Short mmCIF file of N, CA and C and ligand atoms in Angstrom, two decimals:
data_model
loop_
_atom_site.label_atom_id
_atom_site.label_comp_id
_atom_site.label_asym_id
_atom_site.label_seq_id
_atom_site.Cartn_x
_atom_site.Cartn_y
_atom_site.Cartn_z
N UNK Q 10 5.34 7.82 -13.29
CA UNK Q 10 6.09 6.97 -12.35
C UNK Q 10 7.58 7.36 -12.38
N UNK Q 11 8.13 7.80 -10.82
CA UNK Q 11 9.47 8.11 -11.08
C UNK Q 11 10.51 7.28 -10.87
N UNK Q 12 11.61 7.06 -11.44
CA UNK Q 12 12.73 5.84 -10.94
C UNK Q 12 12.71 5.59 -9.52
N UNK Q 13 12.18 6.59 -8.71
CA UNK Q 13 12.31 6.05 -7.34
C UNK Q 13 11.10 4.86 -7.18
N UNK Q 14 9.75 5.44 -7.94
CA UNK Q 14 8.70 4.24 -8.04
C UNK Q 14 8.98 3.07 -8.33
N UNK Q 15 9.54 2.92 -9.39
CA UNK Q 15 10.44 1.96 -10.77
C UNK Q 15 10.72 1.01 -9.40
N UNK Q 16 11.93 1.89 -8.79
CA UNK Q 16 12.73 0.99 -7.84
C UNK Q 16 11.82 0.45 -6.77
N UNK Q 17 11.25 1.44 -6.20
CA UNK Q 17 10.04 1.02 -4.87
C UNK Q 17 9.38 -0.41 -5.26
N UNK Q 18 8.84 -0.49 -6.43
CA UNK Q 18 7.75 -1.89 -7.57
C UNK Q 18 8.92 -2.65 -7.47
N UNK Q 19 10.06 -2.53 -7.47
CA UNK Q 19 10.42 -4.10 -8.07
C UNK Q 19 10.67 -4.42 -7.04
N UNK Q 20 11.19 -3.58 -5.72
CA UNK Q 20 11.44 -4.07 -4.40
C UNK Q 20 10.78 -5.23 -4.00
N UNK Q 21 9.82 -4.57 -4.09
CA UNK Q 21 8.24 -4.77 -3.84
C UNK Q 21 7.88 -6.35 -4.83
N UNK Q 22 8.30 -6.48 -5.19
CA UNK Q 22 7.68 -7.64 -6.52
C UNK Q 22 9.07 -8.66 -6.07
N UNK Q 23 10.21 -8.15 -5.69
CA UNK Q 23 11.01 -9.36 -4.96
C UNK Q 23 11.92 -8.97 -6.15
N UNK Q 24 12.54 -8.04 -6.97
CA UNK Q 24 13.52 -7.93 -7.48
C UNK Q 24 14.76 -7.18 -6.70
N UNK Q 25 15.92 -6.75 -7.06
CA UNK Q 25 16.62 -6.36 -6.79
C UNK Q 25 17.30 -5.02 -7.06
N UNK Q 26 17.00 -3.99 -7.10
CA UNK Q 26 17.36 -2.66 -7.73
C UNK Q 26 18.37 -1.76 -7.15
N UNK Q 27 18.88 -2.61 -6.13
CA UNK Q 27 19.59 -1.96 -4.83
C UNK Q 27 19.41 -0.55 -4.28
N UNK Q 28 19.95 0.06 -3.69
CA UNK Q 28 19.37 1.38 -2.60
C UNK Q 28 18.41 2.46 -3.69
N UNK Q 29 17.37 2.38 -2.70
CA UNK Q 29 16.10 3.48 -3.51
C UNK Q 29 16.57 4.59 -3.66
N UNK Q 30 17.09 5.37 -4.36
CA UNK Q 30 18.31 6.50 -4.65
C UNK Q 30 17.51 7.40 -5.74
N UNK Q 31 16.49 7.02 -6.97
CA UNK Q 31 15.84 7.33 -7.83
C UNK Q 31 16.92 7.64 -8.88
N UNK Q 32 17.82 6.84 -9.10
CA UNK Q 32 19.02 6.78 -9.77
C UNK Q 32 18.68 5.58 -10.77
N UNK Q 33 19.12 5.79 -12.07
CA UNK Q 33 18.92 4.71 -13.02
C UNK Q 33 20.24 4.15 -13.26
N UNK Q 34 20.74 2.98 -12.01
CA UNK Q 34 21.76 2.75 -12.38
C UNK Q 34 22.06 1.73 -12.92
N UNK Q 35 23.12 1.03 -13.06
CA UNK Q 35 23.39 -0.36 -12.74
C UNK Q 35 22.43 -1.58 -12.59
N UNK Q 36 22.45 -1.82 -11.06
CA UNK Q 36 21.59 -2.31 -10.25
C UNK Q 36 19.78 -2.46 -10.66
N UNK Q 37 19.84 -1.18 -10.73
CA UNK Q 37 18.16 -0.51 -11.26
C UNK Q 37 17.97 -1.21 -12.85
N UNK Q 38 18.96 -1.04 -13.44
CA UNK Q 38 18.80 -1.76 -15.21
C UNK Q 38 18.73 -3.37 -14.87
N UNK Q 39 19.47 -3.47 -14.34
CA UNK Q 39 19.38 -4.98 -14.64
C UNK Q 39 17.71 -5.87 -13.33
N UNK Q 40 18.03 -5.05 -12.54
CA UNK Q 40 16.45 -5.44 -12.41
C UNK Q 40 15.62 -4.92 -13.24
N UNK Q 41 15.76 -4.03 -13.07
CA UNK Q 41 14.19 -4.17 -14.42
C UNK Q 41 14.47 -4.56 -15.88
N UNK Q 42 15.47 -5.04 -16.18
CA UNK Q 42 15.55 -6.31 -17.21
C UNK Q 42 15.59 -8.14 -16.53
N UNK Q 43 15.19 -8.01 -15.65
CA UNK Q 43 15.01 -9.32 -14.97
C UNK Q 43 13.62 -9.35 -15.28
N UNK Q 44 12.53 -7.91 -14.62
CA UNK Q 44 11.52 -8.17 -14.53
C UNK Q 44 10.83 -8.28 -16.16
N UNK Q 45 11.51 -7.40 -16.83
CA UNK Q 45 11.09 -7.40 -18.25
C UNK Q 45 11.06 -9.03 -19.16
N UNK Q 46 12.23 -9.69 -18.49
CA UNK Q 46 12.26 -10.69 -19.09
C UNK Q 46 10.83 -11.90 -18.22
N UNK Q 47 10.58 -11.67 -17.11
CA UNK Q 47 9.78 -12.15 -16.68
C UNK Q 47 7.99 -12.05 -16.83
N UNK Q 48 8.13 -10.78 -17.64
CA UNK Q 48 6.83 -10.19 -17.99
C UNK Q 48 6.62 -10.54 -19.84
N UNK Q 49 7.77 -11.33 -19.94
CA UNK Q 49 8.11 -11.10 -21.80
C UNK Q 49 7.43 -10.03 -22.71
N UNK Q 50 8.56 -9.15 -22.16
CA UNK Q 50 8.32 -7.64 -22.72
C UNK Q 50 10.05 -7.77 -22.98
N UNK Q 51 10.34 -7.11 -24.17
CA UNK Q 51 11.91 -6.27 -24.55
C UNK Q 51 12.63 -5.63 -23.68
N UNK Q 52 13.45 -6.92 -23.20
CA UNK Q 52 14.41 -6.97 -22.25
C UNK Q 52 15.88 -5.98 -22.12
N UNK Q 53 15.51 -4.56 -22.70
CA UNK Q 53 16.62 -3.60 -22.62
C UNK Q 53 16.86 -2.85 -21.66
N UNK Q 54 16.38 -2.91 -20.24
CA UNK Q 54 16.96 -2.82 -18.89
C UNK Q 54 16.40 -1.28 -18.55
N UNK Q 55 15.73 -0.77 -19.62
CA UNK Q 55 15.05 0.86 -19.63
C UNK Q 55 13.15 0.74 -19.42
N UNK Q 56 13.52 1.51 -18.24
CA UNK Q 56 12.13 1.21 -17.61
C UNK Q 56 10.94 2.08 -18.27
N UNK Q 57 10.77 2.24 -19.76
CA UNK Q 57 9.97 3.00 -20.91
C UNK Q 57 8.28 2.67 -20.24
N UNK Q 58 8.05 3.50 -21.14
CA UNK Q 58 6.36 3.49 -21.06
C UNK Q 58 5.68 2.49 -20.79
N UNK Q 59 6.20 1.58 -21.68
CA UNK Q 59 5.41 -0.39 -21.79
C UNK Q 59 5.59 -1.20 -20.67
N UNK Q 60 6.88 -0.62 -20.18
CA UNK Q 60 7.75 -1.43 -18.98
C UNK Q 60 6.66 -0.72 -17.58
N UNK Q 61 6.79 0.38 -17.58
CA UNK Q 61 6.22 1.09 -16.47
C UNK Q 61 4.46 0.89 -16.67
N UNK Q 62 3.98 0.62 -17.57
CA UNK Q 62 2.45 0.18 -17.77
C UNK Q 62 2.47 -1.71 -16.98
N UNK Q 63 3.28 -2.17 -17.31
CA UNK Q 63 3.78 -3.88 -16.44
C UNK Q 63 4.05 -3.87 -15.36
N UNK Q 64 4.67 -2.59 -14.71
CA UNK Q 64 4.87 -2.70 -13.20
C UNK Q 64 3.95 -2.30 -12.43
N UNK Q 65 3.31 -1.38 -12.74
CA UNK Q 65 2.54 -0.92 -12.25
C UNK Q 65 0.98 -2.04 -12.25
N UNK Q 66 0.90 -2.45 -13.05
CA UNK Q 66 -0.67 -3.78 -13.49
C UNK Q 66 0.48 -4.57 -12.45
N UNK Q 67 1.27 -4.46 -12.55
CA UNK Q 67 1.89 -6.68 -11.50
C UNK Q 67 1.82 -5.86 -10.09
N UNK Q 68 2.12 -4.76 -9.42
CA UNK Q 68 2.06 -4.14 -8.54
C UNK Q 68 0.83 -4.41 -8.09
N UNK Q 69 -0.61 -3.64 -8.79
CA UNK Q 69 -2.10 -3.69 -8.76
C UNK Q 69 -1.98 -5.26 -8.14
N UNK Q 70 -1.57 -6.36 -8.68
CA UNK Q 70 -2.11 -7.44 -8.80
C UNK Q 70 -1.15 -8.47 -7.65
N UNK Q 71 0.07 -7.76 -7.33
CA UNK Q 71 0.62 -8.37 -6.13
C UNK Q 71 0.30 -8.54 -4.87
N UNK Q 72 0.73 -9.48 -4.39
CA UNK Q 72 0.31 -9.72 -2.63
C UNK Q 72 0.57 -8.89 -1.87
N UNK Q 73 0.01 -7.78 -0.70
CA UNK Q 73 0.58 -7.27 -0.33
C UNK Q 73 1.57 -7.24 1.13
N UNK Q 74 1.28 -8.75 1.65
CA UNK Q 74 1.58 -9.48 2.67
C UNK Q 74 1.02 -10.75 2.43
N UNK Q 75 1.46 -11.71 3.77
CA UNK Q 75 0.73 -12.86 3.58
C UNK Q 75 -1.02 -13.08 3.13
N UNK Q 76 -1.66 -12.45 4.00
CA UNK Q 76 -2.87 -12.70 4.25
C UNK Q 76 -3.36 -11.31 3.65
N UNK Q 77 -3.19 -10.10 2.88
CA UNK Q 77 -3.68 -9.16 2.36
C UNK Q 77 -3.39 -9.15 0.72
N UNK Q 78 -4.12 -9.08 -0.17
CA UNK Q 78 -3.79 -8.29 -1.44
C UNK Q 78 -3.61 -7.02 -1.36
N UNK Q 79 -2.89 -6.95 -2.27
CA UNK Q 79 -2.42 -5.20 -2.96
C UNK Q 79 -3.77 -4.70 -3.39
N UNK Q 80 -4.67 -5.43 -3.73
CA UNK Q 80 -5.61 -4.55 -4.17
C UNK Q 80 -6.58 -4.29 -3.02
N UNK Q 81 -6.54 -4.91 -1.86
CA UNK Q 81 -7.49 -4.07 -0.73
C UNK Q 81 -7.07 -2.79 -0.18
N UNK Q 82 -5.79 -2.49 -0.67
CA UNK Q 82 -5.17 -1.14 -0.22
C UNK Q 82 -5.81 -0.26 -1.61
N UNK Q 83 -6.14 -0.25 -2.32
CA UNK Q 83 -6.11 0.06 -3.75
C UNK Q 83 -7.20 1.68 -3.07
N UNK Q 84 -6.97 2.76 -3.80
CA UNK Q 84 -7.94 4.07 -3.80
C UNK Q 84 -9.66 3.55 -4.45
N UNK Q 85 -10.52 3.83 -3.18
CA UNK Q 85 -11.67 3.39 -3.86
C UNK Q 85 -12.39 4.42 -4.32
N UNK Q 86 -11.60 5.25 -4.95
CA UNK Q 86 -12.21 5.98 -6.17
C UNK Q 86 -13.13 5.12 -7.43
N UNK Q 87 -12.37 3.96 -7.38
CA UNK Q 87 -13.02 3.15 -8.47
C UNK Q 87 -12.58 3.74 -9.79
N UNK Q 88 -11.67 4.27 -9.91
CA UNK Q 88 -10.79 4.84 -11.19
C UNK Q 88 -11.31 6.17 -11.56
N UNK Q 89 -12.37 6.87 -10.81
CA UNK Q 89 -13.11 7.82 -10.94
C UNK Q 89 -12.01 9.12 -11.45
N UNK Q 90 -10.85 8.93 -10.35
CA UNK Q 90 -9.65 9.95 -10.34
C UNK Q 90 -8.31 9.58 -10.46
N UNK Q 91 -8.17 8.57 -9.84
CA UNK Q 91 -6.84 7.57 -10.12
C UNK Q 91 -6.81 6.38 -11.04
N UNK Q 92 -5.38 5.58 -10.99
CA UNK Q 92 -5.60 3.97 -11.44
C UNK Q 92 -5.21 3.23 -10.31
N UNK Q 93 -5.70 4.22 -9.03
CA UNK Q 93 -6.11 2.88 -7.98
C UNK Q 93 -4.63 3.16 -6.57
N UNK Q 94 -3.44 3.66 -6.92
CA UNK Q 94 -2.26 3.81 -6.42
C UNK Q 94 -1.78 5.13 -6.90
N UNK Q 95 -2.47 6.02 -6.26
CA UNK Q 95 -1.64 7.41 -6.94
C UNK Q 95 -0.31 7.86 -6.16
N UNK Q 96 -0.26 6.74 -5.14
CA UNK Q 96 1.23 6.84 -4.52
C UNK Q 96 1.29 4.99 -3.76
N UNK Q 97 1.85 4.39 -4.13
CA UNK Q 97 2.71 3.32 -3.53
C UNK Q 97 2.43 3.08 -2.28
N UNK Q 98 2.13 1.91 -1.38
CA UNK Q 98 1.87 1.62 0.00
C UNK Q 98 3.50 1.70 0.59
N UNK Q 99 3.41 1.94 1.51
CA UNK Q 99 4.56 2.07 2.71
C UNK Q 99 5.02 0.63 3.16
N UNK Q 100 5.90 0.26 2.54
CA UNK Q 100 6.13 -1.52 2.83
C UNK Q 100 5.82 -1.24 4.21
N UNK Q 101 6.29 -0.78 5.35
CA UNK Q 101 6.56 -0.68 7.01
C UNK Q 101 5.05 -1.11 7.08
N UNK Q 102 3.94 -0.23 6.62
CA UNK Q 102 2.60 -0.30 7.25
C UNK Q 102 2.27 -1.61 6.44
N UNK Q 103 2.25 -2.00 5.34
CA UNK Q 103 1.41 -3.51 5.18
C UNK Q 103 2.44 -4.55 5.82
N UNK Q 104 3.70 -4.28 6.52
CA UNK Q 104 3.97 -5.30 7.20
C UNK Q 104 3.55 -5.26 8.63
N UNK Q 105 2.96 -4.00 9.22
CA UNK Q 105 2.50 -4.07 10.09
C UNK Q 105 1.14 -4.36 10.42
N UNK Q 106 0.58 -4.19 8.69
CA UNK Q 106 -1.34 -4.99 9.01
C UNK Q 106 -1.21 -6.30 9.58
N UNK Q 107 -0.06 -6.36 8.45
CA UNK Q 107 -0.08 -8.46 8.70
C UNK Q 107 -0.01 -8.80 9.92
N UNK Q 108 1.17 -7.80 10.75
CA UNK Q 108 1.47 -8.28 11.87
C UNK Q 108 0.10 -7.95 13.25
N UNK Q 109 -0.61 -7.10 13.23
CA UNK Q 109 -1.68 -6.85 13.60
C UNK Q 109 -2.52 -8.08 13.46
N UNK Q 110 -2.79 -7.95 11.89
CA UNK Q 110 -3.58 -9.58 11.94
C UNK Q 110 -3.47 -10.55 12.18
N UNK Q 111 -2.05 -11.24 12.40
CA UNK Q 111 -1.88 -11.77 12.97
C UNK Q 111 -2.43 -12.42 14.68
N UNK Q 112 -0.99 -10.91 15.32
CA UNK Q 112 -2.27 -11.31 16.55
C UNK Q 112 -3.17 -11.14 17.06
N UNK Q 113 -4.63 -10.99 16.10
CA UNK Q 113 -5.68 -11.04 16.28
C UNK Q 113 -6.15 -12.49 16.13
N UNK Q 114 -5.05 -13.09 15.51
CA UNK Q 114 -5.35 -14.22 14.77
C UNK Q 114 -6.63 -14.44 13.91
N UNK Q 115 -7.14 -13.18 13.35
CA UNK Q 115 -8.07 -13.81 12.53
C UNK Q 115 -8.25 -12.60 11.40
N UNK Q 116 -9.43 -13.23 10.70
CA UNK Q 116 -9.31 -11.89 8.99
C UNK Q 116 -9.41 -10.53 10.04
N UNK Q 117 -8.62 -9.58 9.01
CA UNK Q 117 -8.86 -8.27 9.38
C UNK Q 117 -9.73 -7.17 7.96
N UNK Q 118 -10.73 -6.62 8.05
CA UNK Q 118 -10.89 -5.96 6.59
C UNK Q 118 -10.43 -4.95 6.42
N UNK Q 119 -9.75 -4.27 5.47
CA UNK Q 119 -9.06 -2.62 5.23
C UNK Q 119 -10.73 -2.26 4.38
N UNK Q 120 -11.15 -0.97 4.73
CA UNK Q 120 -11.93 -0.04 4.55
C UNK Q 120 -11.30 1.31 3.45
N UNK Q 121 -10.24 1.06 4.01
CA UNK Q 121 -9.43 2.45 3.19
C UNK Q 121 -8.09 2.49 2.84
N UNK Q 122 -7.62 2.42 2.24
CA UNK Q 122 -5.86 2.17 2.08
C UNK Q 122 -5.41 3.46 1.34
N UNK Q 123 -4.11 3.04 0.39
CA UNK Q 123 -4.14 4.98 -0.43
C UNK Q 123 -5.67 5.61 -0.83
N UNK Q 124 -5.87 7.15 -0.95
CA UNK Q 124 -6.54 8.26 -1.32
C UNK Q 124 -5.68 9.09 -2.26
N UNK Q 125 -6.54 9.26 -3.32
CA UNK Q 125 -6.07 10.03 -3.91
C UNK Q 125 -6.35 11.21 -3.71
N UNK Q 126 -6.00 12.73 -3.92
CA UNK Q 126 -6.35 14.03 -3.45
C UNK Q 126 -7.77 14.13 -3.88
N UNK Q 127 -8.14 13.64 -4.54
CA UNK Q 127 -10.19 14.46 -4.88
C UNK Q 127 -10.36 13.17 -3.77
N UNK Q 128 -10.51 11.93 -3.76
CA UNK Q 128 -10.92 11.07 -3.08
C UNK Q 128 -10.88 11.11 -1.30
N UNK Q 129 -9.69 11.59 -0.98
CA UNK Q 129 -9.24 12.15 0.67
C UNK Q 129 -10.34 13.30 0.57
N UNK Q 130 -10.63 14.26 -0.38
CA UNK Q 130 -11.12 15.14 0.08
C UNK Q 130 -13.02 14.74 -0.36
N UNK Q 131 -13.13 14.35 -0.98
CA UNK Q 131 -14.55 13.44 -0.98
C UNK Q 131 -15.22 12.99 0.21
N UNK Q 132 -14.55 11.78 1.32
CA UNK Q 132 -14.84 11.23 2.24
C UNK Q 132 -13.99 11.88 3.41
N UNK Q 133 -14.50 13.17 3.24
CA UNK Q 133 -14.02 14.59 4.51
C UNK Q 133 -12.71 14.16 5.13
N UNK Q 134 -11.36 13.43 4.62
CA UNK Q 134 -9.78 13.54 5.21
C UNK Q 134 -9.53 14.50 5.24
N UNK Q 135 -8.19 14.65 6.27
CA UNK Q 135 -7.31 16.20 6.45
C UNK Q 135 -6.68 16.04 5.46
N UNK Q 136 -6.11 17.33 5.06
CA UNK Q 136 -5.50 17.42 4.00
C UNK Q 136 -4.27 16.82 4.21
N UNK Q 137 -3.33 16.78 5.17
CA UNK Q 137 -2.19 16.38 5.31
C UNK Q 137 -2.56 14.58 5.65
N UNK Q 138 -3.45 14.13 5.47
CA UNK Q 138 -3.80 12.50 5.62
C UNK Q 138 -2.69 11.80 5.05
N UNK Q 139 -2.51 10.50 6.20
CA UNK Q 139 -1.13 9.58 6.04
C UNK Q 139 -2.01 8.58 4.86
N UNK Q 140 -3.67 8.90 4.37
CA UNK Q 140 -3.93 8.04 3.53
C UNK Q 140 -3.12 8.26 2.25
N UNK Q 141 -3.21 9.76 2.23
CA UNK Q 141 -2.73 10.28 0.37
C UNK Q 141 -1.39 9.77 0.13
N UNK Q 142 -0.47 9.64 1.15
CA UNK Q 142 0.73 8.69 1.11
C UNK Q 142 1.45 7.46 1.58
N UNK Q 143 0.02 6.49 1.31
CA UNK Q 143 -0.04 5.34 1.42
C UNK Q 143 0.44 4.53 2.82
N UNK Q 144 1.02 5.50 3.82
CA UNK Q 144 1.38 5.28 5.25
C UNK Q 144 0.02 5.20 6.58
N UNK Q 145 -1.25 4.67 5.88
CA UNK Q 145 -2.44 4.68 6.45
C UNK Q 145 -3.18 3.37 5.99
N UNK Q 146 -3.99 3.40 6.98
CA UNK Q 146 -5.15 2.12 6.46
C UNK Q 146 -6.01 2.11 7.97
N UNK Q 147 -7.44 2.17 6.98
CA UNK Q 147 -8.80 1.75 8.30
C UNK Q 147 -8.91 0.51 8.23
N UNK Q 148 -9.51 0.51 8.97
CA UNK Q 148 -9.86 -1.51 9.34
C UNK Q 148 -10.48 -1.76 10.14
N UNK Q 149 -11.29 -2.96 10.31
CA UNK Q 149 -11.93 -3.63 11.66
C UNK Q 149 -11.84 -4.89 11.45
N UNK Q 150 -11.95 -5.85 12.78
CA UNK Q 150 -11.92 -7.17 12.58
C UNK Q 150 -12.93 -8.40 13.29
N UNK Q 151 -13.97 -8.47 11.95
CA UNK Q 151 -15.10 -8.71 12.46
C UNK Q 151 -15.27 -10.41 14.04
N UNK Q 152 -15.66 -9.30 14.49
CA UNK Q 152 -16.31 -10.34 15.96
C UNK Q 152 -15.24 -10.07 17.21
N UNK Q 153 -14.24 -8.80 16.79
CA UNK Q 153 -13.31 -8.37 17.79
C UNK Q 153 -13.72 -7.29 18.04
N UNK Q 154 -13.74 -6.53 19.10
CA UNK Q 154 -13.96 -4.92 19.35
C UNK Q 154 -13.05 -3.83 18.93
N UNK Q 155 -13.70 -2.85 18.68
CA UNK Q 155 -12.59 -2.04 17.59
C UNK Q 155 -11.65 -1.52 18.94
N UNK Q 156 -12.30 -1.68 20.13
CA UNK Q 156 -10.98 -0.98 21.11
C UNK Q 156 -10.18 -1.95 21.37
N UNK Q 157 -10.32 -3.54 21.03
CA UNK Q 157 -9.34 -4.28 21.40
C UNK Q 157 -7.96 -4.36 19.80
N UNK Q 158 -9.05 -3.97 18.89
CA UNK Q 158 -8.12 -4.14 17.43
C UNK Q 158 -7.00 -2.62 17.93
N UNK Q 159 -7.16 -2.19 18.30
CA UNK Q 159 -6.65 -0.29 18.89
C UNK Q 159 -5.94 -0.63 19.47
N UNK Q 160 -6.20 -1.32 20.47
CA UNK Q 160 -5.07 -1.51 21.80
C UNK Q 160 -4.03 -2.74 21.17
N UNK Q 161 -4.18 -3.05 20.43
CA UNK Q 161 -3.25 -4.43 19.57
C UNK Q 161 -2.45 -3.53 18.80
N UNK Q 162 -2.79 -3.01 17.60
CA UNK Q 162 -2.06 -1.77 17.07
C UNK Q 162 -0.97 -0.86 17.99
N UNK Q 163 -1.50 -0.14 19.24
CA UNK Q 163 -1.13 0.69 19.44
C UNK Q 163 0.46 -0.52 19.97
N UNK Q 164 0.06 -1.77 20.84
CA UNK Q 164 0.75 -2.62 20.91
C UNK Q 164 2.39 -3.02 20.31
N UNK Q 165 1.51 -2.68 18.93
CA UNK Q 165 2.37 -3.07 17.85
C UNK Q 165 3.43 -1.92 17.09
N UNK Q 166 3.27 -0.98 18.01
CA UNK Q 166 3.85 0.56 17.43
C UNK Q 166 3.14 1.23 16.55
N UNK Q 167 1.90 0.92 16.25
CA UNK Q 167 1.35 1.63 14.67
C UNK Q 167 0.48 3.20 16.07
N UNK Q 168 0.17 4.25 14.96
CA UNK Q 168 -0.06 5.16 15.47
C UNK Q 168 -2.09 5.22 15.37
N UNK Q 169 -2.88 5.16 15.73
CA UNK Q 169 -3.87 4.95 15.94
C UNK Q 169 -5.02 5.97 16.45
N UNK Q 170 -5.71 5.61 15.41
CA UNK Q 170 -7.38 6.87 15.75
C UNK Q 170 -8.11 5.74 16.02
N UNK Q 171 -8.83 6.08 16.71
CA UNK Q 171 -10.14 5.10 17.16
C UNK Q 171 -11.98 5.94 16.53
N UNK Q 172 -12.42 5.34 15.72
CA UNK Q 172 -13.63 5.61 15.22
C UNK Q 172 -14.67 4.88 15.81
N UNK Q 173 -15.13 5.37 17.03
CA UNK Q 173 -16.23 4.31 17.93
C UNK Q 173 -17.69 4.59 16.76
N UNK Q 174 -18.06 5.33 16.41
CA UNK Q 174 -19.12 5.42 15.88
C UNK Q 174 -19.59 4.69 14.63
N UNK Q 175 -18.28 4.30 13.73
CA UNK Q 175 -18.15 3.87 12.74
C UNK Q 175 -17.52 2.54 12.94
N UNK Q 176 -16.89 2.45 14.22
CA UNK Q 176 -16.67 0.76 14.47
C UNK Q 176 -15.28 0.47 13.51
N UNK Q 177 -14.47 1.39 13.27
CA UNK Q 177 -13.07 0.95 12.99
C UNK Q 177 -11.99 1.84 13.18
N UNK Q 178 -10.82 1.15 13.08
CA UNK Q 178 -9.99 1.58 13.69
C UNK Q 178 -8.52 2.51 12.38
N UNK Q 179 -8.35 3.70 12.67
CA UNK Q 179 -7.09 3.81 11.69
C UNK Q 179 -5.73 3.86 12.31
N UNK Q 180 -5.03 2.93 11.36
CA UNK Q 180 -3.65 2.75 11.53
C UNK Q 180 -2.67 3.31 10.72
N UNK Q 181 -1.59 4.30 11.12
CA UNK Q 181 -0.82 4.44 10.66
C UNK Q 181 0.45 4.51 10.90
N UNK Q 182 2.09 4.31 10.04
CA UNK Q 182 3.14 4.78 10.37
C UNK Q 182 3.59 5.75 10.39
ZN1 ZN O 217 -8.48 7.67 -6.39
#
C-alpha cells in the first residue's frame, strides 16, 4: 500500500489527509493518527505495517455509498489471488452507482467491481479493463430492463457496454 493509498483510505473513511500528493506529510500524519487513535492501535501518526493492515480491513468493511457496501465492489477471486482490492474503487464511479440507483429508484446488484490481473484475465476481460482499476462495475437491476438501466447510465455521464445476452449492463468512468 502506497502513501497515495494511505491517503486515498482515509479520504475514503471520512478523515482528512489533505491533497492526494503520496507525500507523508503533515496533514497525512495527523490523519492517520486520528484514525489510529480511532482503531486503538499506537497513535504515532506513521502509517507502519499494523496501521496499513487497519486501513485496509476498515476500507474492506466500509460503506461504499449510501445504498452499496465496499464489499460488493470487492474482486471475486474469493482471495484466490488478491485480498479482495488489489487497487482502490474510483470514489467518481461508486458515487455514480448510487446516483444511477437512485434514479432507478430501486436495488441495483454489482456483478463485478475491481479484478485483479489473473481474475480480469480468468472471466475473458481486455487487458486494459477499467475493472483492474477499480473505475468499472457490471450490474443489473432486477425487474428493470438492462437497456433502460443503459440509457439511465449513459444519462448520467457513466460510459457504458450493454451485455444483452447476459442481461447486464457495464459502467464505467
Ligand atoms: Zn482477485
Amino acid at each position: 500500500m502506497s502513501i497515495l493509498e494511505v491517503q486515498r483510505i482515509l479520504s475514503h473513511l471520512g478523515y482528512n489527509p489533505g491533497e492526494h500528493d503520496g507525500l507523508d506529510g503533515p496533514n497525512t500524519q495527523a490523519a492517520v493518527k486520528a484514525f489510529q487513535r480511532k482503531a486503538g492501535i499506537k497513535a504515532d501518526g506513521i502509517a507502519g505495517p499494523v496501521t496499513r493492515g487497519h486501513l485496509a480491513e476498515a476500507y474492506k468493511n466500509s460503506r461504499a455509498s449510501e445504498h452499496f457496501a465496499m464489499s460488493e465492489y470487492q474482486c471475486d477471486c474469493d482471495g484466490m489471488y488478491c485480498g479482495g482490492f488489489p487497487e482502490l474503487m474510483e470514489e467518481a464511479l461508486l458515487a455514480q452507482v448510487e446516483n444511477l440507483r437512485n434514479r432507478l429508484g430501486r436495488p441495483v446488484i454489482i456483478t463485478s467491481g475491481v479484478r485483479c490481473t489473473q481474475r480480469n484475465h480468468e472471466v475473458g476481460g481486455i487487458e486494459y479493463s477499467k475493472h483492474k482499476i477499480g473505475c468499472a462495475a457490471d450490474l443489473y437491476c432486477p425487474g428493470v430492463h438492462y437497456s433502460e438501466v443503459a440509457a439511465v447510465a449513459r444519462e448520467l455521464g457513466l460510459g457504458v457496454i450493454e451485455y444483452p445476452e447476459q442481461l447486464f449492463v457495464h459502467v464505467e468512468v
